Amino acid sequence: MAHEIRLATQDDYLEIMNIWESAVKATHHFLSEEDFNYFKKVIPKDYLPHLEVYLIAENKKIKGFAAAAEENLEMLFIHDEARGNGFGRILYQFMKEKSQLSKVDVNEQNPQAIGFYEKMGFKPIGRSEKDSSGKPYPIIHMTL
């Protein structure tokens, strides 16, 4: 698979949000429409500009993105149509080599993501009733 990984710029935000929307609609069935719209607004404004976001592309078409802050993997999303093709694993391994990441927080109601991170070597170490925005979506804290 000929893929490239590069740093995202503000010009990529629209495509990043398209990928986010596709991934979230496929895996986050628990998210209310109101909260979906809330995150859709705040991610490009309050999150992306403060993170080094990396894109994975194949034939110049962006398939997913990820960002880490210190030892936390903050986000890793693969377009729904590209899931199951190894992009998540490749992007995760790239992020791991690039940063000191050893922790990830995963929505409890997203068992596919929990399974993915377990395959990558993470173990659950704790749980929070609410997500980092204070919304009622339980989070599983995982570590390598």
Short mmCIF file of N, CA, C and O in Angstrom, two decimals:
data_model
loop_
_atom_site.label_atom_id
_atom_site.label_comp_id
_atom_site.label_asym_id
_atom_site.label_seq_id
_atom_site.Cartn_x
_atom_site.Cartn_y
_atom_site.Cartn_z
N MET A 1 0.85 -1.19 0.00
CA MET A 1 0.00 0.00 0.00
C MET A 1 0.89 1.24 0.00
O MET A 1 1.67 1.45 0.91
N ALA A 2 0.77 2.04 -1.05
CA ALA A 2 1.55 3.28 -1.14
C ALA A 2 0.79 4.37 -0.41
O ALA A 2 -0.19 4.89 -0.91
N HIS A 3 1.24 4.67 0.78
CA HIS A 3 0.57 5.72 1.55
C HIS A 3 1.61 6.76 1.97
O HIS A 3 2.80 6.48 1.99
N GLU A 4 1.11 7.94 2.29
CA GLU A 4 2.00 8.97 2.84
C GLU A 4 1.35 9.55 4.08
O GLU A 4 0.12 9.57 4.20
N ILE A 5 2.19 9.97 5.00
CA ILE A 5 1.71 10.62 6.22
C ILE A 5 2.34 12.00 6.24
O ILE A 5 3.53 12.15 6.02
N ARG A 6 1.51 13.01 6.46
CA ARG A 6 2.03 14.37 6.50
C ARG A 6 1.28 15.19 7.55
O ARG A 6 0.19 14.84 7.97
N LEU A 7 1.91 16.29 7.92
CA LEU A 7 1.32 17.23 8.87
C LEU A 7 0.17 17.97 8.18
O LEU A 7 0.30 18.40 7.04
N ALA A 8 -0.95 18.10 8.87
CA ALA A 8 -2.11 18.81 8.32
C ALA A 8 -1.91 20.31 8.45
O ALA A 8 -1.22 20.78 9.35
N THR A 9 -2.56 21.05 7.56
CA THR A 9 -2.60 22.50 7.67
C THR A 9 -4.08 22.90 7.80
O THR A 9 -4.97 22.06 7.65
N GLN A 10 -4.30 24.17 8.01
CA GLN A 10 -5.67 24.66 8.14
C GLN A 10 -6.49 24.36 6.87
O GLN A 10 -7.69 24.14 6.94
N ASP A 11 -5.81 24.30 5.74
CA ASP A 11 -6.50 23.99 4.48
C ASP A 11 -7.09 22.58 4.49
O ASP A 11 -7.96 22.27 3.67
N ASP A 12 -6.61 21.73 5.37
CA ASP A 12 -7.09 20.35 5.45
C ASP A 12 -8.29 20.18 6.38
O ASP A 12 -8.88 19.10 6.44
N TYR A 13 -8.64 21.23 7.13
CA TYR A 13 -9.67 21.08 8.17
C TYR A 13 -11.00 20.58 7.63
O TYR A 13 -11.66 19.76 8.26
N LEU A 14 -11.40 21.06 6.46
CA LEU A 14 -12.68 20.63 5.90
C LEU A 14 -12.66 19.12 5.65
O LEU A 14 -13.60 18.41 6.02
N GLU A 15 -11.59 18.63 5.04
CA GLU A 15 -11.46 17.20 4.77
C GLU A 15 -11.36 16.41 6.08
O GLU A 15 -11.94 15.33 6.21
N ILE A 16 -10.62 16.94 7.04
CA ILE A 16 -10.52 16.29 8.35
C ILE A 16 -11.91 16.14 8.96
O ILE A 16 -12.25 15.07 9.48
N MET A 17 -12.71 17.18 8.89
CA MET A 17 -14.04 17.11 9.48
C MET A 17 -14.95 16.17 8.70
O MET A 17 -15.82 15.53 9.29
N ASN A 18 -14.76 16.05 7.39
CA ASN A 18 -15.52 15.06 6.61
C ASN A 18 -15.18 13.64 7.08
O ASN A 18 -16.06 12.79 7.21
N ILE A 19 -13.89 13.40 7.32
CA ILE A 19 -13.46 12.08 7.81
C ILE A 19 -14.02 11.85 9.20
O ILE A 19 -14.55 10.79 9.50
N TRP A 20 -13.91 12.87 10.06
CA TRP A 20 -14.44 12.76 11.42
C TRP A 20 -15.92 12.40 11.38
O TRP A 20 -16.37 11.47 12.06
N GLU A 21 -16.67 13.12 10.55
CA GLU A 21 -18.11 12.89 10.46
C GLU A 21 -18.42 11.47 9.99
O GLU A 21 -19.27 10.79 10.55
N SER A 22 -17.71 11.01 8.97
CA SER A 22 -17.91 9.67 8.43
C SER A 22 -17.60 8.61 9.50
O SER A 22 -18.37 7.66 9.70
N ALA A 23 -16.48 8.78 10.21
CA ALA A 23 -16.07 7.81 11.24
C ALA A 23 -17.04 7.82 12.41
O ALA A 23 -17.43 6.76 12.92
N VAL A 24 -17.42 9.00 12.84
CA VAL A 24 -18.31 9.11 14.01
C VAL A 24 -19.69 8.54 13.70
O VAL A 24 -20.27 7.82 14.51
N LYS A 25 -20.20 8.83 12.50
CA LYS A 25 -21.52 8.30 12.15
C LYS A 25 -21.49 6.77 12.08
O LYS A 25 -22.50 6.12 12.35
N ALA A 26 -20.34 6.19 11.74
CA ALA A 26 -20.23 4.74 11.63
C ALA A 26 -20.01 4.06 12.98
O ALA A 26 -20.35 2.88 13.14
N THR A 27 -19.45 4.77 13.96
CA THR A 27 -19.04 4.10 15.20
C THR A 27 -19.64 4.69 16.47
O THR A 27 -19.63 4.04 17.50
N HIS A 28 -20.12 5.92 16.44
CA HIS A 28 -20.59 6.60 17.65
C HIS A 28 -22.12 6.73 17.61
O HIS A 28 -22.66 7.83 17.68
N HIS A 29 -22.81 5.61 17.49
CA HIS A 29 -24.28 5.63 17.39
C HIS A 29 -24.92 6.23 18.64
O HIS A 29 -26.07 6.66 18.61
N PHE A 30 -24.18 6.26 19.72
CA PHE A 30 -24.68 6.75 21.01
C PHE A 30 -24.71 8.28 21.09
O PHE A 30 -25.34 8.85 21.97
N LEU A 31 -24.02 8.96 20.18
CA LEU A 31 -23.89 10.42 20.25
C LEU A 31 -25.20 11.08 19.82
O LEU A 31 -25.72 10.79 18.75
N SER A 32 -25.71 11.98 20.65
CA SER A 32 -26.94 12.70 20.27
C SER A 32 -26.62 13.66 19.12
O SER A 32 -25.48 14.08 18.96
N GLU A 33 -27.62 14.00 18.35
CA GLU A 33 -27.41 14.91 17.22
C GLU A 33 -26.90 16.27 17.71
O GLU A 33 -26.03 16.88 17.10
N GLU A 34 -27.43 16.70 18.84
CA GLU A 34 -27.01 17.97 19.43
C GLU A 34 -25.51 17.94 19.76
O GLU A 34 -24.77 18.87 19.46
N ASP A 35 -25.06 16.85 20.38
CA ASP A 35 -23.64 16.75 20.74
C ASP A 35 -22.77 16.57 19.49
O ASP A 35 -21.68 17.10 19.41
N PHE A 36 -23.28 15.82 18.52
CA PHE A 36 -22.56 15.65 17.24
C PHE A 36 -22.30 17.03 16.64
O PHE A 36 -21.17 17.36 16.25
N ASN A 37 -23.33 17.86 16.59
CA ASN A 37 -23.20 19.21 16.02
C ASN A 37 -22.28 20.09 16.86
O ASN A 37 -21.52 20.90 16.32
N TYR A 38 -22.33 19.91 18.18
CA TYR A 38 -21.44 20.65 19.08
C TYR A 38 -19.98 20.33 18.76
O TYR A 38 -19.16 21.22 18.55
N PHE A 39 -19.66 19.03 18.69
CA PHE A 39 -18.27 18.63 18.41
C PHE A 39 -17.84 19.07 17.01
O PHE A 39 -16.69 19.48 16.81
N LYS A 40 -18.76 19.01 16.07
CA LYS A 40 -18.45 19.40 14.69
C LYS A 40 -18.03 20.87 14.65
O LYS A 40 -17.19 21.25 13.83
N LYS A 41 -18.61 21.67 15.53
CA LYS A 41 -18.26 23.09 15.60
C LYS A 41 -16.94 23.32 16.35
O LYS A 41 -16.12 24.10 15.90
N VAL A 42 -16.79 22.66 17.50
CA VAL A 42 -15.63 22.99 18.35
C VAL A 42 -14.32 22.34 17.89
O VAL A 42 -13.26 22.90 18.13
N ILE A 43 -14.38 21.18 17.24
CA ILE A 43 -13.12 20.50 16.87
C ILE A 43 -12.24 21.38 15.97
O ILE A 43 -11.09 21.61 16.30
N PRO A 44 -12.77 21.93 14.86
CA PRO A 44 -11.88 22.75 14.02
C PRO A 44 -11.47 24.07 14.67
O PRO A 44 -10.44 24.64 14.33
N LYS A 45 -12.27 24.54 15.62
CA LYS A 45 -12.01 25.84 16.24
C LYS A 45 -11.11 25.71 17.47
O LYS A 45 -10.16 26.46 17.64
N ASP A 46 -11.43 24.75 18.35
CA ASP A 46 -10.78 24.68 19.66
C ASP A 46 -9.75 23.55 19.79
O ASP A 46 -8.96 23.56 20.73
N TYR A 47 -9.80 22.55 18.92
CA TYR A 47 -8.89 21.41 19.07
C TYR A 47 -7.79 21.40 18.01
O TYR A 47 -6.61 21.43 18.33
N LEU A 48 -8.19 21.36 16.74
CA LEU A 48 -7.21 21.19 15.66
C LEU A 48 -6.10 22.24 15.66
O LEU A 48 -4.93 21.89 15.50
N PRO A 49 -6.41 23.53 15.87
CA PRO A 49 -5.32 24.53 15.82
C PRO A 49 -4.27 24.35 16.91
O PRO A 49 -3.16 24.87 16.78
N HIS A 50 -4.59 23.61 17.97
CA HIS A 50 -3.67 23.46 19.10
C HIS A 50 -2.94 22.12 19.08
O HIS A 50 -2.20 21.81 20.01
N LEU A 51 -3.17 21.32 18.05
CA LEU A 51 -2.55 20.01 17.97
C LEU A 51 -1.76 19.87 16.67
O LEU A 51 -2.07 20.52 15.69
N GLU A 52 -0.75 19.01 16.71
CA GLU A 52 -0.09 18.61 15.47
C GLU A 52 -0.91 17.45 14.93
O GLU A 52 -0.89 16.36 15.49
N VAL A 53 -1.63 17.72 13.88
CA VAL A 53 -2.51 16.69 13.30
C VAL A 53 -1.81 16.09 12.09
O VAL A 53 -1.32 16.82 11.22
N TYR A 54 -1.75 14.77 12.05
CA TYR A 54 -1.13 14.07 10.93
C TYR A 54 -2.20 13.38 10.11
O TYR A 54 -3.15 12.81 10.66
N LEU A 55 -2.02 13.44 8.78
CA LEU A 55 -2.96 12.83 7.86
C LEU A 55 -2.31 11.61 7.23
O LEU A 55 -1.11 11.62 6.95
N ILE A 56 -3.10 10.58 6.99
CA ILE A 56 -2.63 9.46 6.19
C ILE A 56 -3.41 9.49 4.89
O ILE A 56 -4.64 9.64 4.89
N ALA A 57 -2.67 9.42 3.77
CA ALA A 57 -3.30 9.49 2.45
C ALA A 57 -2.80 8.35 1.59
O ALA A 57 -1.69 7.84 1.78
N GLU A 58 -3.65 7.95 0.67
CA GLU A 58 -3.27 6.97 -0.34
C GLU A 58 -3.65 7.58 -1.68
O GLU A 58 -4.79 8.04 -1.84
N ASN A 59 -2.72 7.62 -2.61
CA ASN A 59 -2.94 8.28 -3.91
C ASN A 59 -3.50 9.69 -3.71
O ASN A 59 -4.48 10.07 -4.34
N LYS A 60 -2.90 10.42 -2.79
CA LYS A 60 -3.26 11.82 -2.49
C LYS A 60 -4.63 11.99 -1.84
O LYS A 60 -5.06 13.09 -1.56
N LYS A 61 -5.35 10.89 -1.61
CA LYS A 61 -6.68 10.99 -1.00
C LYS A 61 -6.54 10.70 0.50
O LYS A 61 -6.07 9.63 0.88
N ILE A 62 -6.95 11.66 1.32
CA ILE A 62 -6.82 11.52 2.77
C ILE A 62 -7.78 10.45 3.28
O ILE A 62 -8.97 10.49 2.98
N LYS A 63 -7.25 9.49 4.04
CA LYS A 63 -8.04 8.37 4.56
C LYS A 63 -8.30 8.49 6.05
O LYS A 63 -9.21 7.86 6.57
N GLY A 64 -7.46 9.27 6.75
CA GLY A 64 -7.64 9.39 8.19
C GLY A 64 -6.70 10.42 8.77
O GLY A 64 -5.86 10.98 8.06
N PHE A 65 -6.86 10.66 10.07
CA PHE A 65 -6.00 11.63 10.76
C PHE A 65 -5.83 11.24 12.22
O PHE A 65 -6.63 10.46 12.76
N ALA A 66 -4.77 11.76 12.81
CA ALA A 66 -4.49 11.49 14.22
C ALA A 66 -3.73 12.66 14.82
O ALA A 66 -3.07 13.41 14.10
N ALA A 67 -3.82 12.78 16.13
CA ALA A 67 -3.06 13.80 16.85
C ALA A 67 -2.77 13.29 18.25
O ALA A 67 -3.58 12.58 18.84
N ALA A 68 -1.60 13.66 18.75
CA ALA A 68 -1.21 13.29 20.11
C ALA A 68 -0.75 14.55 20.83
O ALA A 68 -0.28 15.49 20.20
N ALA A 69 -0.93 14.56 22.14
CA ALA A 69 -0.40 15.64 22.97
C ALA A 69 0.31 14.97 24.14
O ALA A 69 -0.30 14.22 24.89
N GLU A 70 1.60 15.20 24.23
CA GLU A 70 2.44 14.52 25.22
C GLU A 70 2.22 13.02 25.11
O GLU A 70 2.38 12.47 24.04
N GLU A 71 1.82 12.36 26.20
CA GLU A 71 1.70 10.89 26.10
C GLU A 71 0.29 10.43 25.73
O GLU A 71 0.02 9.25 25.71
N ASN A 72 -0.59 11.38 25.44
CA ASN A 72 -1.98 11.03 25.11
C ASN A 72 -2.23 11.02 23.61
O ASN A 72 -1.95 12.02 22.94
N LEU A 73 -2.82 9.95 23.11
CA LEU A 73 -3.33 9.94 21.75
C LEU A 73 -4.67 10.66 21.83
O LEU A 73 -5.61 10.16 22.44
N GLU A 74 -4.76 11.86 21.27
CA GLU A 74 -5.95 12.69 21.41
C GLU A 74 -7.06 12.28 20.44
O GLU A 74 -8.23 12.37 20.76
N MET A 75 -6.65 11.88 19.23
CA MET A 75 -7.65 11.49 18.24
C MET A 75 -7.01 10.62 17.18
O MET A 75 -5.84 10.81 16.85
N LEU A 76 -7.79 9.67 16.70
CA LEU A 76 -7.40 8.86 15.55
C LEU A 76 -8.70 8.44 14.89
O LEU A 76 -9.50 7.74 15.49
N PHE A 77 -8.92 8.96 13.69
CA PHE A 77 -10.16 8.68 12.96
C PHE A 77 -9.81 8.26 11.53
O PHE A 77 -8.97 8.90 10.90
N ILE A 78 -10.47 7.22 11.06
CA ILE A 78 -10.30 6.74 9.70
C ILE A 78 -11.65 6.85 9.01
O ILE A 78 -12.68 6.51 9.61
N HIS A 79 -11.65 7.34 7.76
CA HIS A 79 -12.89 7.45 7.01
C HIS A 79 -13.58 6.10 6.99
O HIS A 79 -12.94 5.06 6.82
N ASP A 80 -14.90 6.10 7.15
CA ASP A 80 -15.65 4.84 7.22
C ASP A 80 -15.35 3.94 6.02
O ASP A 80 -15.20 2.73 6.17
N GLU A 81 -15.24 4.51 4.84
CA GLU A 81 -15.00 3.70 3.64
C GLU A 81 -13.60 3.09 3.61
O GLU A 81 -13.35 2.16 2.85
N ALA A 82 -12.70 3.61 4.44
CA ALA A 82 -11.31 3.12 4.45
C ALA A 82 -11.01 2.24 5.66
O ALA A 82 -9.91 1.72 5.80
N ARG A 83 -11.99 2.08 6.54
CA ARG A 83 -11.76 1.27 7.76
C ARG A 83 -11.49 -0.18 7.39
O ARG A 83 -12.00 -0.69 6.40
N GLY A 84 -10.66 -0.83 8.20
CA GLY A 84 -10.37 -2.25 7.98
C GLY A 84 -9.27 -2.49 6.95
O GLY A 84 -9.02 -3.63 6.59
N ASN A 85 -8.61 -1.43 6.49
CA ASN A 85 -7.55 -1.58 5.49
C ASN A 85 -6.15 -1.31 6.04
O ASN A 85 -5.21 -1.15 5.27
N GLY A 86 -6.03 -1.22 7.36
CA GLY A 86 -4.71 -1.04 7.97
C GLY A 86 -4.28 0.40 8.17
O GLY A 86 -3.22 0.64 8.75
N PHE A 87 -5.09 1.36 7.71
CA PHE A 87 -4.69 2.77 7.86
C PHE A 87 -4.56 3.16 9.34
O PHE A 87 -3.66 3.90 9.72
N GLY A 88 -5.50 2.69 10.16
CA GLY A 88 -5.46 3.02 11.59
C GLY A 88 -4.20 2.51 12.25
O GLY A 88 -3.54 3.22 13.00
N ARG A 89 -3.84 1.26 11.95
CA ARG A 89 -2.64 0.65 12.53
C ARG A 89 -1.39 1.40 12.08
O ARG A 89 -0.52 1.73 12.89
N ILE A 90 -1.30 1.70 10.77
CA ILE A 90 -0.12 2.41 10.24
C ILE A 90 -0.01 3.79 10.88
O ILE A 90 1.07 4.21 11.32
N LEU A 91 -1.13 4.49 10.96
CA LEU A 91 -1.13 5.84 11.53
C LEU A 91 -0.80 5.79 13.02
O LEU A 91 -0.02 6.60 13.52
N TYR A 92 -1.37 4.81 13.73
CA TYR A 92 -1.07 4.66 15.16
C TYR A 92 0.43 4.41 15.36
O TYR A 92 1.06 5.03 16.21
N GLN A 93 1.01 3.50 14.57
CA GLN A 93 2.44 3.19 14.73
C GLN A 93 3.31 4.41 14.44
O GLN A 93 4.29 4.65 15.13
N PHE A 94 2.91 5.18 13.44
CA PHE A 94 3.62 6.43 13.12
C PHE A 94 3.57 7.38 14.32
O PHE A 94 4.59 7.95 14.73
N MET A 95 2.37 7.54 14.89
CA MET A 95 2.20 8.46 16.03
C MET A 95 3.02 7.98 17.24
O MET A 95 3.60 8.77 17.96
N LYS A 96 3.06 6.67 17.44
CA LYS A 96 3.79 6.11 18.57
C LYS A 96 5.29 6.38 18.43
O LYS A 96 5.98 6.70 19.40
N GLU A 97 5.80 6.25 17.20
CA GLU A 97 7.23 6.52 16.99
C GLU A 97 7.54 8.00 17.12
O GLU A 97 8.63 8.37 17.52
N LYS A 98 6.57 8.84 16.77
CA LYS A 98 6.77 10.28 16.73
C LYS A 98 6.68 10.92 18.12
O LYS A 98 7.25 11.95 18.36
N SER A 99 5.89 10.32 19.00
CA SER A 99 5.67 10.93 20.32
C SER A 99 5.86 9.88 21.40
O SER A 99 6.14 8.73 21.11
N GLN A 100 5.70 10.29 22.63
CA GLN A 100 5.89 9.37 23.76
C GLN A 100 4.57 8.74 24.17
O GLN A 100 4.35 8.43 25.33
N LEU A 101 3.66 8.55 23.21
CA LEU A 101 2.32 8.20 23.64
C LEU A 101 2.23 6.85 24.31
O LEU A 101 2.87 5.89 23.93
N SER A 102 1.44 6.84 25.39
CA SER A 102 1.23 5.61 26.15
C SER A 102 -0.19 5.54 26.70
O SER A 102 -0.53 4.62 27.42
N LYS A 103 -1.01 6.56 26.38
CA LYS A 103 -2.37 6.60 26.93
C LYS A 103 -3.37 6.98 25.85
O LYS A 103 -3.05 7.75 24.94
N VAL A 104 -4.58 6.46 26.01
CA VAL A 104 -5.67 6.86 25.11
C VAL A 104 -6.97 6.76 25.89
O VAL A 104 -7.11 5.90 26.77
N ASP A 105 -7.88 7.68 25.63
CA ASP A 105 -9.22 7.63 26.22
C ASP A 105 -10.19 7.24 25.11
O ASP A 105 -10.15 7.82 24.02
N VAL A 106 -11.05 6.26 25.39
CA VAL A 106 -11.95 5.73 24.37
C VAL A 106 -13.37 5.74 24.92
O VAL A 106 -13.60 5.43 26.09
N ASN A 107 -14.33 6.10 24.05
CA ASN A 107 -15.73 6.03 24.47
C ASN A 107 -16.07 4.58 24.79
O ASN A 107 -15.85 3.69 23.98
N GLU A 108 -16.64 4.37 25.97
CA GLU A 108 -17.05 3.03 26.39
C GLU A 108 -18.04 2.42 25.39
O GLU A 108 -18.07 1.22 25.18
N GLN A 109 -18.85 3.29 24.76
CA GLN A 109 -19.89 2.81 23.84
C GLN A 109 -19.34 2.58 22.44
O GLN A 109 -20.10 2.38 21.51
N ASN A 110 -18.02 2.59 22.28
CA ASN A 110 -17.40 2.33 20.98
C ASN A 110 -16.51 1.08 21.11
O ASN A 110 -15.29 1.18 21.15
N PRO A 111 -17.13 -0.12 21.16
CA PRO A 111 -16.35 -1.34 21.39
C PRO A 111 -15.33 -1.63 20.29
O PRO A 111 -14.28 -2.21 20.56
N GLN A 112 -15.59 -1.17 19.05
CA GLN A 112 -14.61 -1.38 17.97
C GLN A 112 -13.30 -0.68 18.30
O GLN A 112 -12.22 -1.23 18.08
N ALA A 113 -13.39 0.54 18.81
CA ALA A 113 -12.18 1.31 19.14
C ALA A 113 -11.46 0.65 20.31
O ALA A 113 -10.23 0.53 20.30
N ILE A 114 -12.20 0.21 21.31
CA ILE A 114 -11.57 -0.45 22.46
C ILE A 114 -10.81 -1.69 21.97
O ILE A 114 -9.66 -1.91 22.33
N GLY A 115 -11.45 -2.47 21.09
CA GLY A 115 -10.81 -3.66 20.53
C GLY A 115 -9.56 -3.32 19.74
O GLY A 115 -8.54 -4.01 19.84
N PHE A 116 -9.62 -2.24 18.96
CA PHE A 116 -8.46 -1.80 18.17
C PHE A 116 -7.29 -1.48 19.10
O PHE A 116 -6.17 -1.96 18.89
N TYR A 117 -7.55 -0.70 20.15
CA TYR A 117 -6.45 -0.31 21.04
C TYR A 117 -5.93 -1.49 21.85
O TYR A 117 -4.75 -1.56 22.15
N GLU A 118 -6.80 -2.44 22.18
CA GLU A 118 -6.33 -3.65 22.86
C GLU A 118 -5.36 -4.41 21.93
O GLU A 118 -4.33 -4.89 22.38
N LYS A 119 -5.69 -4.47 20.64
CA LYS A 119 -4.79 -5.12 19.66
C LYS A 119 -3.46 -4.39 19.58
O LYS A 119 -2.43 -5.00 19.31
N MET A 120 -3.48 -3.08 19.79
CA MET A 120 -2.25 -2.28 19.74
C MET A 120 -1.47 -2.38 21.06
O MET A 120 -0.43 -1.77 21.20
N GLY A 121 -2.02 -3.13 22.03
CA GLY A 121 -1.28 -3.35 23.28
C GLY A 121 -1.77 -2.56 24.48
O GLY A 121 -1.17 -2.62 25.55
N PHE A 122 -2.86 -1.82 24.34
CA PHE A 122 -3.39 -1.03 25.46
C PHE A 122 -4.22 -1.90 26.38
O PHE A 122 -4.85 -2.86 25.94
N LYS A 123 -4.22 -1.52 27.67
CA LYS A 123 -5.06 -2.19 28.67
C LYS A 123 -5.91 -1.12 29.35
O LYS A 123 -5.42 -0.03 29.61
N PRO A 124 -7.18 -1.45 29.65
CA PRO A 124 -8.01 -0.48 30.38
C PRO A 124 -7.50 -0.32 31.81
O PRO A 124 -7.17 -1.31 32.46
N ILE A 125 -7.41 0.93 32.28
CA ILE A 125 -6.94 1.17 33.65
C ILE A 125 -7.93 2.00 34.46
O ILE A 125 -7.72 2.22 35.65
N GLY A 126 -8.99 2.49 33.83
CA GLY A 126 -9.93 3.30 34.59
C GLY A 126 -11.10 3.70 33.73
O GLY A 126 -11.15 3.42 32.53
N ARG A 127 -12.06 4.36 34.39
CA ARG A 127 -13.28 4.75 33.69
C ARG A 127 -13.77 6.07 34.27
O ARG A 127 -13.68 6.29 35.48
N SER A 128 -14.28 6.94 33.40
CA SER A 128 -14.93 8.17 33.85
C SER A 128 -16.36 8.15 33.34
O SER A 128 -16.63 7.70 32.23
N GLU A 129 -17.27 8.67 34.16
CA GLU A 129 -18.69 8.72 33.78
C GLU A 129 -18.93 9.67 32.62
O GLU A 129 -19.83 9.47 31.82
N LYS A 130 -18.11 10.75 32.56
CA LYS A 130 -18.32 11.80 31.55
C LYS A 130 -17.08 11.98 30.71
O LYS A 130 -15.97 11.69 31.15
N ASP A 131 -17.27 12.50 29.48
CA ASP A 131 -16.11 12.76 28.63
C ASP A 131 -15.44 14.07 29.04
O ASP A 131 -15.89 14.74 29.98
N SER A 132 -14.38 14.44 28.33
CA SER A 132 -13.60 15.63 28.74
C SER A 132 -14.38 16.93 28.57
O SER A 132 -14.00 17.95 29.11
N SER A 133 -15.49 16.88 27.83
CA SER A 133 -16.34 18.08 27.69
C SER A 133 -17.43 18.09 28.75
O SER A 133 -18.30 18.96 28.74
N GLY A 134 -17.41 17.09 29.65
CA GLY A 134 -18.42 17.02 30.70
C GLY A 134 -19.73 16.42 30.21
O GLY A 134 -20.75 16.49 30.88
N LYS A 135 -19.71 15.82 29.03
CA LYS A 135 -20.93 15.22 28.48
C LYS A 135 -21.06 13.78 28.98
O LYS A 135 -20.07 13.15 29.31
N PRO A 136 -22.30 13.28 29.05
CA PRO A 136 -22.55 11.98 29.69
C PRO A 136 -22.20 10.77 28.83
O PRO A 136 -23.00 9.87 28.63
N TYR A 137 -20.96 10.74 28.32
CA TYR A 137 -20.49 9.60 27.55
C TYR A 137 -19.31 8.98 28.30
O TYR A 137 -18.24 9.58 28.35
N PRO A 138 -19.54 7.80 28.92
CA PRO A 138 -18.47 7.19 29.72
C PRO A 138 -17.21 6.94 28.89
O PRO A 138 -17.28 6.56 27.73
N ILE A 139 -16.08 7.18 29.52
CA ILE A 139 -14.76 7.05 28.89
C ILE A 139 -13.99 5.93 29.57
O ILE A 139 -13.96 5.85 30.80
N ILE A 140 -13.35 5.10 28.76
CA ILE A 140 -12.43 4.09 29.28
C ILE A 140 -11.02 4.66 29.09
O ILE A 140 -10.64 5.03 27.97
N HIS A 141 -10.24 4.73 30.18
CA HIS A 141 -8.86 5.21 30.11
C HIS A 141 -7.99 3.97 29.90
O HIS A 141 -8.11 3.00 30.64
N MET A 142 -7.14 4.03 28.87
CA MET A 142 -6.30 2.88 28.54
C MET A 142 -4.83 3.31 28.51
O MET A 142 -4.52 4.47 28.24
N THR A 143 -3.96 2.35 28.80
CA THR A 143 -2.53 2.63 28.79
C THR A 143 -1.77 1.43 28.24
O THR A 143 -2.28 0.32 28.27
N LEU A 144 -0.58 1.70 27.73
CA LEU A 144 0.25 0.62 27.20
C LEU A 144 0.90 -0.14 28.33
O LEU A 144 1.24 0.42 29.35
#
